[in-house]
């Protein structure tokens, strides 16, 4: 049985938060989508709305992700959000 770890970080740096572990790719994908939505809320709250639209492609790509069992990575604003099978 494959487990998945998911997290985010500034490219080239270690994650600021310990990556989460999930038993399914779908759960890991939902987690990453939720984290990106939280990032969007933070950008809105901090008056940085202009960073949202150019980066929405990442969220759209995750909505149609069919990469069960393979690594997934998308960029949103200054972060890379990723899923890695263990």
mmCIF file of N, CA and C in Angstrom, residues 4-84:
data_model
loop_
_atom_site.group_PDB
_atom_site.id
_atom_site.type_symbol
_atom_site.label_atom_id
_atom_site.label_comp_id
_atom_site.label_asym_id
_atom_site.label_seq_id
_atom_site.Cartn_x
_atom_site.Cartn_y
_atom_site.Cartn_z
ATOM 1 N N UNK A 4 1.232 8.660 0.902
ATOM 2 C CA UNK A 4 1.623 9.888 0.222
ATOM 3 C C UNK A 4 1.968 10.949 1.256
ATOM 4 N N UNK A 5 3.038 11.694 1.000
ATOM 5 C CA UNK A 5 3.341 12.850 1.822
ATOM 6 C C UNK A 5 3.052 14.085 0.977
ATOM 7 N N UNK A 6 2.574 15.127 1.628
ATOM 8 C CA UNK A 6 2.213 16.351 0.921
ATOM 9 C C UNK A 6 2.665 17.543 1.750
ATOM 10 N N UNK A 7 3.100 18.571 1.045
ATOM 11 C CA UNK A 7 3.547 19.766 1.732
ATOM 12 C C UNK A 7 3.796 20.903 0.775
ATOM 13 N N UNK A 8 4.436 21.927 1.276
ATOM 14 C CA UNK A 8 4.768 23.082 0.457
ATOM 15 C C UNK A 8 6.009 23.739 1.020
ATOM 16 N N UNK A 9 6.704 24.457 0.159
ATOM 17 C CA UNK A 9 7.892 25.186 0.587
ATOM 18 C C UNK A 9 8.266 26.209 -0.481
ATOM 19 N N UNK A 10 9.124 27.147 -0.088
ATOM 20 C CA UNK A 10 9.723 28.061 -1.055
ATOM 21 C C UNK A 10 10.708 27.218 -1.858
ATOM 22 N N UNK A 11 10.671 27.286 -3.197
ATOM 23 C CA UNK A 11 11.601 26.481 -3.988
ATOM 24 C C UNK A 11 13.051 26.701 -3.542
ATOM 25 N N UNK A 12 13.773 25.603 -3.356
ATOM 26 C CA UNK A 12 15.158 25.658 -2.943
ATOM 27 C C UNK A 12 15.357 25.622 -1.440
ATOM 28 N N UNK A 13 14.264 25.635 -0.672
ATOM 29 C CA UNK A 13 14.335 25.616 0.787
ATOM 30 C C UNK A 13 13.545 24.433 1.333
ATOM 31 N N UNK A 14 13.882 24.020 2.531
ATOM 32 C CA UNK A 14 13.126 22.963 3.195
ATOM 33 C C UNK A 14 11.746 23.485 3.574
ATOM 34 N N UNK A 15 10.766 22.590 3.715
ATOM 35 C CA UNK A 15 9.423 23.017 4.134
ATOM 36 C C UNK A 15 9.446 23.694 5.495
ATOM 37 N N UNK A 16 8.627 24.724 5.638
ATOM 38 C CA UNK A 16 8.500 25.442 6.913
ATOM 39 C C UNK A 16 7.638 24.657 7.895
ATOM 40 N N UNK A 17 6.764 23.810 7.373
ATOM 41 C CA UNK A 17 5.849 23.003 8.171
ATOM 42 C C UNK A 17 6.109 21.540 7.832
ATOM 43 N N UNK A 18 6.055 20.679 8.828
ATOM 44 C CA UNK A 18 6.247 19.245 8.609
ATOM 45 C C UNK A 18 5.228 18.737 7.589
ATOM 46 N N UNK A 19 5.674 18.027 6.539
ATOM 47 C CA UNK A 19 4.730 17.484 5.561
ATOM 48 C C UNK A 19 3.728 16.529 6.214
ATOM 49 N N UNK A 20 2.542 16.485 5.656
ATOM 50 C CA UNK A 20 1.476 15.611 6.153
ATOM 51 C C UNK A 20 1.511 14.282 5.400
ATOM 52 N N UNK A 21 1.050 13.222 6.048
ATOM 53 C CA UNK A 21 1.019 11.890 5.441
ATOM 54 C C UNK A 21 -0.431 11.455 5.247
ATOM 55 N N UNK A 22 -0.694 10.836 4.095
ATOM 56 C CA UNK A 22 -2.051 10.398 3.753
ATOM 57 C C UNK A 22 -2.003 8.988 3.186
ATOM 58 N N UNK A 23 -3.099 8.266 3.340
ATOM 59 C CA UNK A 23 -3.149 6.892 2.832
ATOM 60 C C UNK A 23 -3.585 6.826 1.367
ATOM 61 N N UNK A 24 -4.172 7.920 0.850
ATOM 62 C CA UNK A 24 -4.573 7.929 -0.566
ATOM 63 C C UNK A 24 -4.107 9.206 -1.252
ATOM 64 N N UNK A 25 -3.936 9.100 -2.545
ATOM 65 C CA UNK A 25 -3.561 10.251 -3.373
ATOM 66 C C UNK A 25 -4.656 11.316 -3.314
ATOM 67 N N UNK A 26 -5.879 10.891 -3.310
ATOM 68 C CA UNK A 26 -7.012 11.815 -3.270
ATOM 69 C C UNK A 26 -7.008 12.669 -2.003
ATOM 70 N N UNK A 27 -6.717 12.050 -0.863
ATOM 71 C CA UNK A 27 -6.643 12.802 0.398
ATOM 72 C C UNK A 27 -5.507 13.821 0.352
ATOM 73 N N UNK A 28 -4.363 13.414 -0.178
ATOM 74 C CA UNK A 28 -3.222 14.324 -0.294
ATOM 75 C C UNK A 28 -3.550 15.483 -1.228
ATOM 76 N N UNK A 29 -4.234 15.184 -2.311
ATOM 77 C CA UNK A 29 -4.638 16.212 -3.276
ATOM 78 C C UNK A 29 -5.605 17.204 -2.633
ATOM 79 N N UNK A 30 -6.570 16.708 -1.890
ATOM 80 C CA UNK A 30 -7.512 17.601 -1.197
ATOM 81 C C UNK A 30 -6.784 18.502 -0.204
ATOM 82 N N UNK A 31 -5.807 17.947 0.492
ATOM 83 C CA UNK A 31 -5.021 18.720 1.452
ATOM 84 C C UNK A 31 -4.289 19.873 0.751
ATOM 85 N N UNK A 32 -3.620 19.566 -0.358
ATOM 86 C CA UNK A 32 -2.876 20.596 -1.089
ATOM 87 C C UNK A 32 -3.817 21.673 -1.626
ATOM 88 N N UNK A 33 -4.959 21.256 -2.150
ATOM 89 C CA UNK A 33 -5.935 22.245 -2.653
ATOM 90 C C UNK A 33 -6.416 23.147 -1.522
ATOM 91 N N UNK A 34 -6.672 22.570 -0.358
ATOM 92 C CA UNK A 34 -7.095 23.375 0.800
ATOM 93 C C UNK A 34 -6.002 24.345 1.234
ATOM 94 N N UNK A 35 -4.754 23.898 1.212
ATOM 95 C CA UNK A 35 -3.645 24.767 1.606
ATOM 96 C C UNK A 35 -3.478 25.931 0.623
ATOM 97 N N UNK A 36 -3.660 25.668 -0.666
ATOM 98 C CA UNK A 36 -3.584 26.753 -1.650
ATOM 99 C C UNK A 36 -4.735 27.735 -1.436
ATOM 100 N N UNK A 37 -5.920 27.228 -1.122
ATOM 101 C CA UNK A 37 -7.062 28.119 -0.852
ATOM 102 C C UNK A 37 -6.796 28.980 0.374
ATOM 103 N N UNK A 38 -6.142 28.431 1.393
ATOM 104 C CA UNK A 38 -5.754 29.232 2.558
ATOM 105 C C UNK A 38 -4.757 30.317 2.151
ATOM 106 N N UNK A 39 -3.829 29.968 1.265
ATOM 107 C CA UNK A 39 -2.851 30.932 0.768
ATOM 108 C C UNK A 39 -3.570 32.064 0.028
ATOM 109 N N UNK A 40 -4.577 31.719 -0.761
ATOM 110 C CA UNK A 40 -5.369 32.735 -1.464
ATOM 111 C C UNK A 40 -6.022 33.670 -0.454
ATOM 112 N N UNK A 41 -6.612 33.116 0.589
ATOM 113 C CA UNK A 41 -7.246 33.946 1.628
ATOM 114 C C UNK A 41 -6.235 34.896 2.269
ATOM 115 N N UNK A 42 -5.015 34.406 2.532
ATOM 116 C CA UNK A 42 -3.977 35.256 3.109
ATOM 117 C C UNK A 42 -3.597 36.396 2.165
ATOM 118 N N UNK A 43 -3.517 36.096 0.866
ATOM 119 C CA UNK A 43 -3.194 37.136 -0.106
ATOM 120 C C UNK A 43 -4.297 38.197 -0.160
ATOM 121 N N UNK A 44 -5.547 37.756 -0.093
ATOM 122 C CA UNK A 44 -6.668 38.701 -0.081
ATOM 123 C C UNK A 44 -6.613 39.567 1.171
ATOM 124 N N UNK A 45 -6.430 38.942 2.317
ATOM 125 C CA UNK A 45 -6.395 39.667 3.585
ATOM 126 C C UNK A 45 -5.247 40.672 3.659
ATOM 127 N N UNK A 46 -4.132 40.359 2.978
ATOM 128 C CA UNK A 46 -2.977 41.249 3.033
ATOM 129 C C UNK A 46 -2.939 42.248 1.878
ATOM 130 N N UNK A 47 -4.026 42.294 1.090
ATOM 131 C CA UNK A 47 -4.112 43.269 0.003
ATOM 132 C C UNK A 47 -3.250 42.935 -1.207
ATOM 133 N N UNK A 48 -2.933 41.672 -1.395
ATOM 134 C CA UNK A 48 -2.082 41.258 -2.517
ATOM 135 C C UNK A 48 -2.874 40.470 -3.563
ATOM 136 N N UNK A 49 -4.060 40.906 -3.835
ATOM 137 C CA UNK A 49 -4.938 40.204 -4.782
ATOM 138 C C UNK A 49 -4.321 40.023 -6.158
ATOM 139 N N UNK A 50 -3.444 40.931 -6.550
ATOM 140 C CA UNK A 50 -2.843 40.857 -7.887
ATOM 141 C C UNK A 50 -1.999 39.595 -8.077
ATOM 142 N N UNK A 51 -1.602 38.931 -7.003
ATOM 143 C CA UNK A 51 -0.825 37.694 -7.106
ATOM 144 C C UNK A 51 -1.699 36.467 -7.344
ATOM 145 N N UNK A 52 -2.996 36.605 -7.168
ATOM 146 C CA UNK A 52 -3.878 35.439 -7.250
ATOM 147 C C UNK A 52 -4.122 34.987 -8.685
ATOM 148 N N UNK A 53 -4.642 35.869 -9.527
ATOM 149 C CA UNK A 53 -5.037 35.485 -10.886
ATOM 150 C C UNK A 53 -3.924 34.814 -11.685
ATOM 151 N N UNK A 54 -2.696 35.344 -11.679
ATOM 152 C CA UNK A 54 -1.650 34.687 -12.473
ATOM 153 C C UNK A 54 -1.301 33.283 -11.977
ATOM 154 N N UNK A 55 -1.720 32.945 -10.770
ATOM 155 C CA UNK A 55 -1.347 31.664 -10.183
ATOM 156 C C UNK A 55 -2.492 30.659 -10.103
ATOM 157 N N UNK A 56 -3.674 31.032 -10.547
ATOM 158 C CA UNK A 56 -4.823 30.119 -10.435
ATOM 159 C C UNK A 56 -4.697 28.875 -11.293
ATOM 160 N N UNK A 57 -3.812 28.901 -12.272
ATOM 161 C CA UNK A 57 -3.596 27.718 -13.104
ATOM 162 C C UNK A 57 -3.186 26.519 -12.245
ATOM 163 N N UNK A 58 -2.429 26.779 -11.181
ATOM 164 C CA UNK A 58 -1.992 25.694 -10.291
ATOM 165 C C UNK A 58 -3.186 24.979 -9.684
ATOM 166 N N UNK A 59 -4.149 25.737 -9.204
ATOM 167 C CA UNK A 59 -5.334 25.137 -8.592
ATOM 168 C C UNK A 59 -6.150 24.387 -9.639
ATOM 169 N N UNK A 60 -6.242 24.943 -10.817
ATOM 170 C CA UNK A 60 -6.959 24.287 -11.913
ATOM 171 C C UNK A 60 -6.278 22.961 -12.279
ATOM 172 N N UNK A 61 -4.964 22.954 -12.336
ATOM 173 C CA UNK A 61 -4.228 21.714 -12.645
ATOM 174 C C UNK A 61 -4.507 20.634 -11.607
ATOM 175 N N UNK A 62 -4.586 21.025 -10.347
ATOM 176 C CA UNK A 62 -4.865 20.052 -9.288
ATOM 177 C C UNK A 62 -6.280 19.507 -9.380
ATOM 178 N N UNK A 63 -7.215 20.326 -9.836
ATOM 179 C CA UNK A 63 -8.601 19.872 -9.985
ATOM 180 C C UNK A 63 -8.708 18.738 -10.999
ATOM 181 N N UNK A 64 -7.782 18.688 -11.954
ATOM 182 C CA UNK A 64 -7.833 17.685 -13.018
ATOM 183 C C UNK A 64 -6.664 16.707 -12.943
ATOM 184 N N UNK A 65 -6.055 16.607 -11.776
ATOM 185 C CA UNK A 65 -4.871 15.772 -11.604
ATOM 186 C C UNK A 65 -5.233 14.280 -11.674
ATOM 187 N N UNK A 66 -4.528 13.563 -12.518
ATOM 188 C CA UNK A 66 -4.731 12.114 -12.680
ATOM 189 C C UNK A 66 -3.418 11.378 -12.472
ATOM 190 N N UNK A 67 -2.638 11.754 -11.487
ATOM 191 C CA UNK A 67 -1.291 11.208 -11.335
ATOM 192 C C UNK A 67 -1.148 10.289 -10.136
ATOM 193 N N UNK A 68 -2.113 9.462 -9.909
ATOM 194 C CA UNK A 68 -2.058 8.508 -8.794
ATOM 195 C C UNK A 68 -0.755 7.722 -8.847
ATOM 196 N N UNK A 69 -0.037 7.700 -7.728
ATOM 197 C CA UNK A 69 1.204 6.945 -7.641
ATOM 198 C C UNK A 69 2.427 7.682 -8.147
ATOM 199 N N UNK A 70 2.263 8.909 -8.639
ATOM 200 C CA UNK A 70 3.393 9.681 -9.157
ATOM 201 C C UNK A 70 3.519 10.995 -8.402
ATOM 202 N N UNK A 71 4.719 11.554 -8.362
ATOM 203 C CA UNK A 71 4.881 12.860 -7.711
ATOM 204 C C UNK A 71 4.107 13.942 -8.461
ATOM 205 N N UNK A 72 3.605 14.902 -7.710
ATOM 206 C CA UNK A 72 2.878 16.036 -8.266
ATOM 207 C C UNK A 72 3.472 17.298 -7.645
ATOM 208 N N UNK A 73 3.677 18.318 -8.463
ATOM 209 C CA UNK A 73 4.157 19.600 -7.936
ATOM 210 C C UNK A 73 3.550 20.729 -8.761
ATOM 211 N N UNK A 74 3.042 21.749 -8.069
ATOM 212 C CA UNK A 74 2.531 22.940 -8.739
ATOM 213 C C UNK A 74 3.059 24.167 -8.004
ATOM 214 N N UNK A 75 3.235 25.241 -8.734
ATOM 215 C CA UNK A 75 3.702 26.489 -8.150
ATOM 216 C C UNK A 75 2.529 27.429 -7.941
ATOM 217 N N UNK A 76 2.489 28.060 -6.779
ATOM 218 C CA UNK A 76 1.485 29.084 -6.503
ATOM 219 C C UNK A 76 2.183 30.201 -5.747
ATOM 220 N N UNK A 77 2.153 31.396 -6.344
ATOM 221 C CA UNK A 77 2.838 32.563 -5.776
ATOM 222 C C UNK A 77 4.300 32.188 -5.555
ATOM 223 N N UNK A 78 4.801 32.296 -4.340
ATOM 224 C CA UNK A 78 6.223 32.033 -4.088
ATOM 225 C C UNK A 78 6.505 30.622 -3.581
ATOM 226 N N UNK A 79 5.528 29.743 -3.662
ATOM 227 C CA UNK A 79 5.674 28.409 -3.091
ATOM 228 C C UNK A 79 5.465 27.309 -4.136
ATOM 229 N N UNK A 80 6.041 26.152 -3.851
ATOM 230 C CA UNK A 80 5.739 24.942 -4.594
ATOM 231 C C UNK A 80 4.962 24.033 -3.644
ATOM 232 N N UNK A 81 3.836 23.540 -4.113
ATOM 233 C CA UNK A 81 2.985 22.605 -3.366
ATOM 234 C C UNK A 81 3.166 21.245 -4.017
ATOM 235 N N UNK A 82 3.383 20.218 -3.205
ATOM 236 C CA UNK A 82 3.762 18.938 -3.782
ATOM 237 C C UNK A 82 3.158 17.741 -3.038
ATOM 238 N N UNK A 83 3.104 16.636 -3.795
ATOM 239 C CA UNK A 83 2.689 15.331 -3.265
ATOM 240 C C UNK A 83 3.741 14.335 -3.719
ATOM 241 N N UNK A 84 4.175 13.490 -2.805
ATOM 242 C CA UNK A 84 5.209 12.500 -3.109
ATOM 243 C C UNK A 84 4.777 11.134 -2.583
#
